[in-house]
Structures are given as C-alpha cells and as structure tokens.
PDB file of C-alpha atoms in Angstrom:
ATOM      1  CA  UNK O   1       7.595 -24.184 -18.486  1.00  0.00           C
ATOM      2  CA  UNK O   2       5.730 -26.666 -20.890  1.00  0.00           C
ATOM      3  CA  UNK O   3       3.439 -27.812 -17.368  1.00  0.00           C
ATOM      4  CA  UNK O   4       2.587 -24.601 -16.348  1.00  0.00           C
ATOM      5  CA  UNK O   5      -1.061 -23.827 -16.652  1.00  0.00           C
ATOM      6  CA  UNK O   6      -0.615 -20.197 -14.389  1.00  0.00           C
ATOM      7  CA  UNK O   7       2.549 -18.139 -14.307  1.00  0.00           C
ATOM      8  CA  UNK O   8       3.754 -15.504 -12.045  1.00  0.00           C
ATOM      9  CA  UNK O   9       7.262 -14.175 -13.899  1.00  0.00           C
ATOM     10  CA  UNK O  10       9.735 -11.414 -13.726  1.00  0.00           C
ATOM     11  CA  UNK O  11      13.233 -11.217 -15.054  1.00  0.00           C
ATOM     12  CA  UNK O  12      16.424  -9.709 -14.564  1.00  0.00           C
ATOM     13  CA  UNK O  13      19.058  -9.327 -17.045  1.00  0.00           C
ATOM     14  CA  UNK O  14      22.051  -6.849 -17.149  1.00  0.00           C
ATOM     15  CA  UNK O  15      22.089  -6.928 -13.494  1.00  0.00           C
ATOM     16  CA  UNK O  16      19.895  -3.526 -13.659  1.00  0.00           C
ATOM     17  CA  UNK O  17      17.690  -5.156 -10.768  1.00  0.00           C
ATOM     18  CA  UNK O  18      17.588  -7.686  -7.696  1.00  0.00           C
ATOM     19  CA  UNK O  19      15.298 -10.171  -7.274  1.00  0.00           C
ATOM     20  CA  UNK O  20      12.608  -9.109  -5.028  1.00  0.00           C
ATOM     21  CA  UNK O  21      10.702 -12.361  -3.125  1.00  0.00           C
ATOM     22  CA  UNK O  22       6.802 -11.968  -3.017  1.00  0.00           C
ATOM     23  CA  UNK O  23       5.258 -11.671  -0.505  1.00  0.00           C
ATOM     24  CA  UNK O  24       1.664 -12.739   1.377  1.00  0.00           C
ATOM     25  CA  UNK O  25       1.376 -15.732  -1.152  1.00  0.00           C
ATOM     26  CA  UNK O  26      -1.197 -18.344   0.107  1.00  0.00           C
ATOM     27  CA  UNK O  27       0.365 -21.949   0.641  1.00  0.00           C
ATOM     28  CA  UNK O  28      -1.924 -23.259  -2.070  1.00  0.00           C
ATOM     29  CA  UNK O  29       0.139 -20.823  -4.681  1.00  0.00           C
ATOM     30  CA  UNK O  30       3.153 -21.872  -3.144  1.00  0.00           C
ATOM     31  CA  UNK O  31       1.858 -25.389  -3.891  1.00  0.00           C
ATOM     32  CA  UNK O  32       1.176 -25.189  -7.023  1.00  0.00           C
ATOM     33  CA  UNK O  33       4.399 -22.847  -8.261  1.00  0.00           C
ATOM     34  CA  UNK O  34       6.897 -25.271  -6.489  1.00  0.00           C
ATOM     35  CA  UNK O  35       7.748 -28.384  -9.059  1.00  0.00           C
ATOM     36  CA  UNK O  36      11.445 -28.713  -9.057  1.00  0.00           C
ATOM     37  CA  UNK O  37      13.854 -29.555  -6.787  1.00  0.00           C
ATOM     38  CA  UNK O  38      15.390 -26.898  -4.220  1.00  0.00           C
ATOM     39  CA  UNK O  39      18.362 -25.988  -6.612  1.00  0.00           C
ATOM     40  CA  UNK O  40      16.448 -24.230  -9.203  1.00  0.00           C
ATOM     41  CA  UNK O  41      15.085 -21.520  -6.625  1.00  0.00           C
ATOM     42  CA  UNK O  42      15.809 -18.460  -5.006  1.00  0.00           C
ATOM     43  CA  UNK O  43      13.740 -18.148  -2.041  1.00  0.00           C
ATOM     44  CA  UNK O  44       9.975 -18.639  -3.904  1.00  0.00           C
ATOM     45  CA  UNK O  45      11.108 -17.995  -7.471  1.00  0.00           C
ATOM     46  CA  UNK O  46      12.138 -20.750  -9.890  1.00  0.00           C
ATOM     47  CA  UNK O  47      14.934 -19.852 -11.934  1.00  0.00           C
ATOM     48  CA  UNK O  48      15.313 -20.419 -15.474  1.00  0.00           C
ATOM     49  CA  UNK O  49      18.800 -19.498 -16.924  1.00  0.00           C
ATOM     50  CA  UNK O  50      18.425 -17.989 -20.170  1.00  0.00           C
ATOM     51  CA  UNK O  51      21.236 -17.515 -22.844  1.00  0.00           C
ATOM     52  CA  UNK O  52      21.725 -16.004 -26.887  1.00  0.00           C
ATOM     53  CA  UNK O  53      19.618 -13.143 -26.225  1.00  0.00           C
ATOM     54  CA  UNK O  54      18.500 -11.672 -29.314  1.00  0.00           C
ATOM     55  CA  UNK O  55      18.729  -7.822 -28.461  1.00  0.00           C
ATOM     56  CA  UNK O  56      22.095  -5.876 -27.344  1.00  0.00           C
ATOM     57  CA  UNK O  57      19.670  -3.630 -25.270  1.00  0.00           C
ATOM     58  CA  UNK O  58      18.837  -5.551 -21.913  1.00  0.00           C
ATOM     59  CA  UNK O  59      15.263  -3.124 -22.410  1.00  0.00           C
ATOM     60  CA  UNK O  60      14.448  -4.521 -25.551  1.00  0.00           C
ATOM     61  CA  UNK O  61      15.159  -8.286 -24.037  1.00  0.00           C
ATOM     62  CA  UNK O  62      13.353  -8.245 -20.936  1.00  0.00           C
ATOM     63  CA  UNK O  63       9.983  -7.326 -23.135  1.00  0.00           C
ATOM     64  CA  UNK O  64      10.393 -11.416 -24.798  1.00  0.00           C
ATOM     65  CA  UNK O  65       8.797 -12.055 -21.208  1.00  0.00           C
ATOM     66  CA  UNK O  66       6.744  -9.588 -20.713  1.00  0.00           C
ATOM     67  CA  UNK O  67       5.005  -9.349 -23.851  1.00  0.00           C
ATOM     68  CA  UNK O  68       5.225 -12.920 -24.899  1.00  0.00           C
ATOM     69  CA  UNK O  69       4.732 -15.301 -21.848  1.00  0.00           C
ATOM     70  CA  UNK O  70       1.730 -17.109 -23.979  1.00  0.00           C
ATOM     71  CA  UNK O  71       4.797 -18.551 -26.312  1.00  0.00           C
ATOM     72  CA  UNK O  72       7.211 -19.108 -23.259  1.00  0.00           C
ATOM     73  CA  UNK O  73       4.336 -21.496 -21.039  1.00  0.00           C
ATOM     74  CA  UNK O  74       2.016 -22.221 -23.915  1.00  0.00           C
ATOM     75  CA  UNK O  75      -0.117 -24.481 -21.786  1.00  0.00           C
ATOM     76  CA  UNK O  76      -0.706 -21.607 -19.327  1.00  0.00           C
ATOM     77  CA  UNK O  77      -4.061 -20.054 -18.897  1.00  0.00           C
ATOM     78  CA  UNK O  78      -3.322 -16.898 -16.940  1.00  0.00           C
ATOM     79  CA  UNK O  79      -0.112 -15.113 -16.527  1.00  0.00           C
ATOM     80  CA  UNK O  80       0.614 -12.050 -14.007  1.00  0.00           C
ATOM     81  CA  UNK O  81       3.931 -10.037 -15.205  1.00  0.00           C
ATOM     82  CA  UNK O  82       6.075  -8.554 -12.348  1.00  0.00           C
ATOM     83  CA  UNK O  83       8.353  -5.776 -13.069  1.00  0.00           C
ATOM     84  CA  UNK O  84      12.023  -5.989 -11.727  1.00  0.00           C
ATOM     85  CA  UNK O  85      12.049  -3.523  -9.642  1.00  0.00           C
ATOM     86  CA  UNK O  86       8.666  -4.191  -7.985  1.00  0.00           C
ATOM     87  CA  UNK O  87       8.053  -6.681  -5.445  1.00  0.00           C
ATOM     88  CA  UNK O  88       5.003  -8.996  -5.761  1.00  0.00           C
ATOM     89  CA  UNK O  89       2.948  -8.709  -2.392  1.00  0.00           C
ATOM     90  CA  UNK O  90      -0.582 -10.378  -3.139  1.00  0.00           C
ATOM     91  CA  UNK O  91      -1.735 -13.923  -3.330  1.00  0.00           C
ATOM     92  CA  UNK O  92      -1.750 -14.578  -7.131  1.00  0.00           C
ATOM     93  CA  UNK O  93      -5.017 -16.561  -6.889  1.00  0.00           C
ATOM     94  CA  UNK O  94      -6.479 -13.885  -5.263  1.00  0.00           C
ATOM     95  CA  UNK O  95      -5.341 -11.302  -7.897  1.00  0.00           C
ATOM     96  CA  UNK O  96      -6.796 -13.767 -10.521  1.00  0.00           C
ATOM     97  CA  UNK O  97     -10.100 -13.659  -8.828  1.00  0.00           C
ATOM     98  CA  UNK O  98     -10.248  -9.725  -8.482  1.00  0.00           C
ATOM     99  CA  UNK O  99      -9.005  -8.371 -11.948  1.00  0.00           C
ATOM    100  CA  UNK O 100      -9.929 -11.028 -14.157  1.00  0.00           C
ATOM    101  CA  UNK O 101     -12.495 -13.527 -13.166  1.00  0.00           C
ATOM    102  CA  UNK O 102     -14.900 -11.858 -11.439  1.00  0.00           C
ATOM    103  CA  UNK O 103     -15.589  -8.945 -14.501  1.00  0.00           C
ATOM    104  CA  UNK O 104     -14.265 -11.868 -17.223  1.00  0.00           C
ATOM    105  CA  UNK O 105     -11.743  -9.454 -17.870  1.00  0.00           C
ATOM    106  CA  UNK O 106      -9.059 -10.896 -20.713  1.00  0.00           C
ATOM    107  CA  UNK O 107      -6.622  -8.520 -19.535  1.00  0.00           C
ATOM    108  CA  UNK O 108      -5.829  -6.704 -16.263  1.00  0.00           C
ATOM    109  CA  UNK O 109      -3.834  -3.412 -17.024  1.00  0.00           C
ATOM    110  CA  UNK O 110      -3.061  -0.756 -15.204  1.00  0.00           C
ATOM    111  CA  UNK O 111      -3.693   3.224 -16.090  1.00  0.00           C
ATOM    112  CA  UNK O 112      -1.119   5.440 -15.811  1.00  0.00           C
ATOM    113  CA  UNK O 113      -0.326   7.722 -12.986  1.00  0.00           C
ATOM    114  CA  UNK O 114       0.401  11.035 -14.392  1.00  0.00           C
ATOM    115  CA  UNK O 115      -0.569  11.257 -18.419  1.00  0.00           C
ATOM    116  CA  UNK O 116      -3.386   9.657 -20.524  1.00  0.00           C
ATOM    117  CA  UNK O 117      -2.332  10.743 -23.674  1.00  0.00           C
ATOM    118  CA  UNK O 118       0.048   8.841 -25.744  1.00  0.00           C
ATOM    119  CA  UNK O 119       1.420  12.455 -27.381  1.00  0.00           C
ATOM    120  CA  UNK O 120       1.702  13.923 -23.719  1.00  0.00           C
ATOM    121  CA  UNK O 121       3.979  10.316 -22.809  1.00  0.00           C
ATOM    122  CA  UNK O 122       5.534  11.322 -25.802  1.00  0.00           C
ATOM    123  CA  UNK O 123       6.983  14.142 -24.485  1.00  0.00           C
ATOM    124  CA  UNK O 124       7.696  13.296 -21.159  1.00  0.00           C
ATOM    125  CA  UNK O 125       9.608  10.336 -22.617  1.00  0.00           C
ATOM    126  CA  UNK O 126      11.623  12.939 -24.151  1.00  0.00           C
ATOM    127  CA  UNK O 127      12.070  15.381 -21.739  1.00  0.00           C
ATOM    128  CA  UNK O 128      12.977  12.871 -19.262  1.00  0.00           C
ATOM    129  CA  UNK O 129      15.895  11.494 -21.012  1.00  0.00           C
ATOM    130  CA  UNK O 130      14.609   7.611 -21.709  1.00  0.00           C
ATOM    131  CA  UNK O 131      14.949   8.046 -25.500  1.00  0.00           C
ATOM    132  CA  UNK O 132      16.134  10.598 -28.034  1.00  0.00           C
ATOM    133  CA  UNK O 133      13.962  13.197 -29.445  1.00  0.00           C
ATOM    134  CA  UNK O 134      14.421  11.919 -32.951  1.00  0.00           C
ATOM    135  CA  UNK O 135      13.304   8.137 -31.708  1.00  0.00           C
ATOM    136  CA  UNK O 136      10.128   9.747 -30.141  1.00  0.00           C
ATOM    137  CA  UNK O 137       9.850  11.771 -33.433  1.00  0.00           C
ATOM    138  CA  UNK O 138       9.897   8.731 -35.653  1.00  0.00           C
ATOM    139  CA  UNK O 139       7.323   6.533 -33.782  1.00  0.00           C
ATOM    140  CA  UNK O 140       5.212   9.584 -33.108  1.00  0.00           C
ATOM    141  CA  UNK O 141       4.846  10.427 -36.847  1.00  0.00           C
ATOM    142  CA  UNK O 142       3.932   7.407 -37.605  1.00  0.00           C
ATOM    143  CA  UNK O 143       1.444   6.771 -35.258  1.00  0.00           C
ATOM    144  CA  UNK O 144      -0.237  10.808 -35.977  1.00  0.00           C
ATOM    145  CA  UNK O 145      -0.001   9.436 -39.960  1.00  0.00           C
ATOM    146  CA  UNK O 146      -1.778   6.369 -39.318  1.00  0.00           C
ATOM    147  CA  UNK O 147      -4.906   8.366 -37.441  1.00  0.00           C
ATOM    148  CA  UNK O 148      -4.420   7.812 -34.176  1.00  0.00           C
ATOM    149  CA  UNK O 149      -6.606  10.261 -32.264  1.00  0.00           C
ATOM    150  CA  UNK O 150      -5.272  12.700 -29.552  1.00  0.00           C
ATOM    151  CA  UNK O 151      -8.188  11.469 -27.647  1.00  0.00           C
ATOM    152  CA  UNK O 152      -7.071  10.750 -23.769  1.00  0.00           C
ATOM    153  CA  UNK O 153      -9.395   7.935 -23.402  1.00  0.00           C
ATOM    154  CA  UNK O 154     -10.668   4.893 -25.232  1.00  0.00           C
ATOM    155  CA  UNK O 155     -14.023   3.123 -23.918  1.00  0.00           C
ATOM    156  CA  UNK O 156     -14.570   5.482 -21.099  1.00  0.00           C
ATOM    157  CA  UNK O 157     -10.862   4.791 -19.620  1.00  0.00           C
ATOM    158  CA  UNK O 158      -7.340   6.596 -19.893  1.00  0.00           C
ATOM    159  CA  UNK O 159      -5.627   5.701 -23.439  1.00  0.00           C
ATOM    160  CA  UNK O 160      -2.448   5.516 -21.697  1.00  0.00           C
ATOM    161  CA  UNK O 161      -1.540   2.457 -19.406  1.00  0.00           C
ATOM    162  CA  UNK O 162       1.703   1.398 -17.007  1.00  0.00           C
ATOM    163  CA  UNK O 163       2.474  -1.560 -19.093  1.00  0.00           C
ATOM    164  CA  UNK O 164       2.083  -4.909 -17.582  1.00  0.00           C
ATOM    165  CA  UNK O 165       0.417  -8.089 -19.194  1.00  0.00           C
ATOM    166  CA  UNK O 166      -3.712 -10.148 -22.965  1.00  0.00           C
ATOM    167  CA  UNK O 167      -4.809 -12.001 -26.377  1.00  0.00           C
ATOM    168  CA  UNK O 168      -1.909 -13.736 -28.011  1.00  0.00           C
ATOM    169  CA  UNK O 169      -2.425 -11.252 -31.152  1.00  0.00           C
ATOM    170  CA  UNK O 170      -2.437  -8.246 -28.916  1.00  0.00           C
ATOM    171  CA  UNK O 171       0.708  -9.113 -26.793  1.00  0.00           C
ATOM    172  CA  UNK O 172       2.282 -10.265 -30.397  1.00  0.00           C
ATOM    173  CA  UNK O 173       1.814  -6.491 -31.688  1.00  0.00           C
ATOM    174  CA  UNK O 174       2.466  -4.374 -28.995  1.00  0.00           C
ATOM    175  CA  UNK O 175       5.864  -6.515 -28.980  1.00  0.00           C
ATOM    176  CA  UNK O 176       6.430  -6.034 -32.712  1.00  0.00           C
ATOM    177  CA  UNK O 177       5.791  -2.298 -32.005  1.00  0.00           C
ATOM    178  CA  UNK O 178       8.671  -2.296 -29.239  1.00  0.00           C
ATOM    179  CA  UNK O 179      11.035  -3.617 -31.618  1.00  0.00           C
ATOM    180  CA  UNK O 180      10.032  -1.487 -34.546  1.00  0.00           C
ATOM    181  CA  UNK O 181      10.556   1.773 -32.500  1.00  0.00           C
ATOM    182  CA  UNK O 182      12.105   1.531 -29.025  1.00  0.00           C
ATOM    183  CA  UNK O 183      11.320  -0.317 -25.956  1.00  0.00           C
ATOM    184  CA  UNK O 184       9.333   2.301 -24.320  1.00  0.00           C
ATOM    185  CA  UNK O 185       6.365   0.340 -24.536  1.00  0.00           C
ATOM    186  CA  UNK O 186       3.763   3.114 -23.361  1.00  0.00           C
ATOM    187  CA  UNK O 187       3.758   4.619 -26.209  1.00  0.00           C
ATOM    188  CA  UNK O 188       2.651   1.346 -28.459  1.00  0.00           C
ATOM    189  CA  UNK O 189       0.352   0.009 -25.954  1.00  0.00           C
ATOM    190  CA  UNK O 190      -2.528   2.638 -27.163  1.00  0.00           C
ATOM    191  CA  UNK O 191      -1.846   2.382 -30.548  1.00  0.00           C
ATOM    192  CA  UNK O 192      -2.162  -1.332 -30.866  1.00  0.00           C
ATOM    193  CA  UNK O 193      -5.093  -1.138 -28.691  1.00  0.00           C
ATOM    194  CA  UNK O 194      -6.314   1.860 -31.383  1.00  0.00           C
ATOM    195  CA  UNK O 195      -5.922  -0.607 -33.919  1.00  0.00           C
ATOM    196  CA  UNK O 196      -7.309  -3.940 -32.505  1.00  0.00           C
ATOM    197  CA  UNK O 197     -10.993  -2.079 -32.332  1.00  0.00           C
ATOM    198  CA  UNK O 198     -12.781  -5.069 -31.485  1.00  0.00           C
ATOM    199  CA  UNK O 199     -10.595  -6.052 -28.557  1.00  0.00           C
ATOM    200  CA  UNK O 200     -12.909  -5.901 -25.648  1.00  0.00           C
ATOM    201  CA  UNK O 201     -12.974  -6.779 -22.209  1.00  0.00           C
ATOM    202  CA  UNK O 202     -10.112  -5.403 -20.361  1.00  0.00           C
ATOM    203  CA  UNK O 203      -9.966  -4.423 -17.142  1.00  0.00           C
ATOM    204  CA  UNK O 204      -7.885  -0.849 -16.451  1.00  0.00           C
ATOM    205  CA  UNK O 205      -7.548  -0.769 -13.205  1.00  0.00           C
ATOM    206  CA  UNK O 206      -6.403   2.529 -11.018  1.00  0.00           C
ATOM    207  CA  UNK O 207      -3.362   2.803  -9.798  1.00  0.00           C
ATOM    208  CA  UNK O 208      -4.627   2.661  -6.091  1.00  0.00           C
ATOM    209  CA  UNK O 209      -4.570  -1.183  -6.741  1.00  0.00           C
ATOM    210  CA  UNK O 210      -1.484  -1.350  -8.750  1.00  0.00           C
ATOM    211  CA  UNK O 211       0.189   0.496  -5.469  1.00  0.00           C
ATOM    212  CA  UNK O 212      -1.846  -2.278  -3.023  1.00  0.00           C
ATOM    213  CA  UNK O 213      -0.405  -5.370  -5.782  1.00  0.00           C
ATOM    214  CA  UNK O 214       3.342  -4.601  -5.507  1.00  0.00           C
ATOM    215  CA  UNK O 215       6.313  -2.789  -3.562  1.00  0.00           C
ATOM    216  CA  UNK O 216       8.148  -0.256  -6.186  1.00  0.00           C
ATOM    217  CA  UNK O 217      11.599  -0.679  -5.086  1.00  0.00           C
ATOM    218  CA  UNK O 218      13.206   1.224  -8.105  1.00  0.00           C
ATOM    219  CA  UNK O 219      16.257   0.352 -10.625  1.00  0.00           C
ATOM    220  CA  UNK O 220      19.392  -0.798  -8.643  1.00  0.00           C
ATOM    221  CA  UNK O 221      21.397   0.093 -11.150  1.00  0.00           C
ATOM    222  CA  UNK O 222      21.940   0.738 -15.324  1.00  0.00           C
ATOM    223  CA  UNK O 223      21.555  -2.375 -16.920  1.00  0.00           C
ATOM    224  CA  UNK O 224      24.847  -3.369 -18.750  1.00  0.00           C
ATOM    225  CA  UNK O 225      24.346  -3.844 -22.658  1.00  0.00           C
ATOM    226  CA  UNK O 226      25.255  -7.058 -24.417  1.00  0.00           C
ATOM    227  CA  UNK O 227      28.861  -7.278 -25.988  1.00  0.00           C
TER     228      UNK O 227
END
C-alpha cells in the first residue's frame, strides 16, 4: 500500500456484499496493479485483511476507505473508489484520462439520480428507512443553522452527488461529518462542499457515465454489526 502511486479499491466487511471482478481492464492496468504473489488475490483484486475496526456499524467502517484512501496509499496520486455492490467495468487508465486529466479535474463525482437538494435527500433518507427521523433531524438542523442554502445547485451543477471519491482536507471533512451524524454520506457531501468555498475544479459527471463505469449488482445481504 506504501508503493502504490494509483489505486483502484473497494471493500467488503460484514459480509453485506461479494466481491465483484472488474472487468475490460487493459493489460497495462493489470500490469501495474499486480505486485504480490498469487496468494494475496482473488481473481484481479489484491486482498488486504484488515482487523480492530474502529466502528460497530460495518457503514460507518467501510467509509475509512472510501473517504480516506490518501492516508491508506499515501504515495498514491489518483485513487478511483468502487462501491461493493458495483462491479468495475472500465479500464482505470482510461477513466483517469476522461474525468480527471483531460478537464484537470481534482475530483470526479457523480450527481445524483433522483434529488439535488440535500433537504429533499433528507427526506427520502427518512422515508426510506436508512436512518431514523430524529438522526436526519439532528444533522439537518445543524446544517439549516449553519446557513446552508436550499439552493439545488452549486457552480452551475446539482448540490447533491452519489458519493464516490478529492483534496485530502475535503475527503478529511466529509469523513468527520459521517462520523459526527450517520454514515449516510449524501447528506454531508454538500455541506462540506458549502463550506470549502474555494474548492474548485471538480468534475460532476451525469449519471449516464456513472451507469457506462460500473455494473450495480445491489446489497447481497444486511451487513452483520461488530460484537
């Protein structure tokens, strides 16, 4: 993880998921992604064993790769987080090229499918059963006290995004944001994006591409909680 210089990561913990192989991956990524010998792999991924999780909610742990993958391969340059119950199914080179490089994005994101408000997520959250009304309530509060604007959009694109991974300061305060309130992380990623003003540069792309960048395969099953 120390020799990494770009990542393509997912993880699965509580047995909520299986692990999906990418797909369409040029031999050069293959190249450069395969370092260790045979036994650390399943199929193209390289498996790193992790143990003393900090959270008893599996949500709340699997967002320590997702949010922080500049801390986990410090020497990387570029990063592309895969969700667990998506399967990968570009080159990652390519996606490199696309999102990032060619509009010198610092972050590829993509908007959401159905809501670009962060109140209207709000609700839906609720209403949907993926956290309590008084969780919602307490985050939402805060984020209304603090000023944040019921504006759907923010530079011209949807305020609301399908999280996926930035800056190191950005990543490190959308994660402090998870942990403060709950790990439904759509509802923090506009208000730390609110709050970084001068953050510039990202690319929000539709989610035509996000649909053409992975297979949704969907939960298995309900991740078990730590004991």
């Amino acid at each position: 993880m120390q020799t990494c210089k770009s990542v393509v990561s997912t993880c699965a913990f509580g047995g909520e998921d299986n692990l999906y192989q990418p797909i369409r991956m040029s031999d050069t990524s293959l190249q450069k992604g395969h370092v260790f010998n045979e036994d650390r792999f399943i199929g193209k991924w390289r498996i790193v064993i992790v143990k003393n999780l900090p959270f008893r909610d599996q949500r709340l742990n699997r967002k320590i790769p997702k949010m922080l993958a500049h801390r986990l391969f410090p020497n990387a340059r570029y990063s592309i987080w895969v969700d667990s119950k998506s399967q990968f199914r570009r080159d990652p080179l390519g996606v490199f090229e696309a999102l990032l490089w060619r509009s010198k994005s610092v972050l590829a994101i993509s908007v959401h499918g159905a809501r670009s408000s962060v109140y209207d997520e709000a609700k839906a959250v609720v209403k949907k059963n993926k956290a309590t009304p008084e969780e919602v309530k307490v985050q939402i509060t805060q984020y209304h006290q603090d000023g944040l604007p019921e504006d759907k959009r923010f530079n011209g694109n949807k305020a609301l995004n399908e999280a996926s991974p930035m800056t190191n300061l950005f990543m490190c305060l959308w994660f402090n944001e998870v942990v403060r309130f709950m790990s439904r992380d759509q509802l923090s990623f506009p208000y730390v994006l609110w709050r970084l003003k001068g953050l510039k540069n990202i690319n929000m792309f539709p989610v035509c591409t996000r649909k053409d960048l992975v297979n949704s395969m969907g939960h298995i099953r309900k991740a078990k909680p730590l004991g």
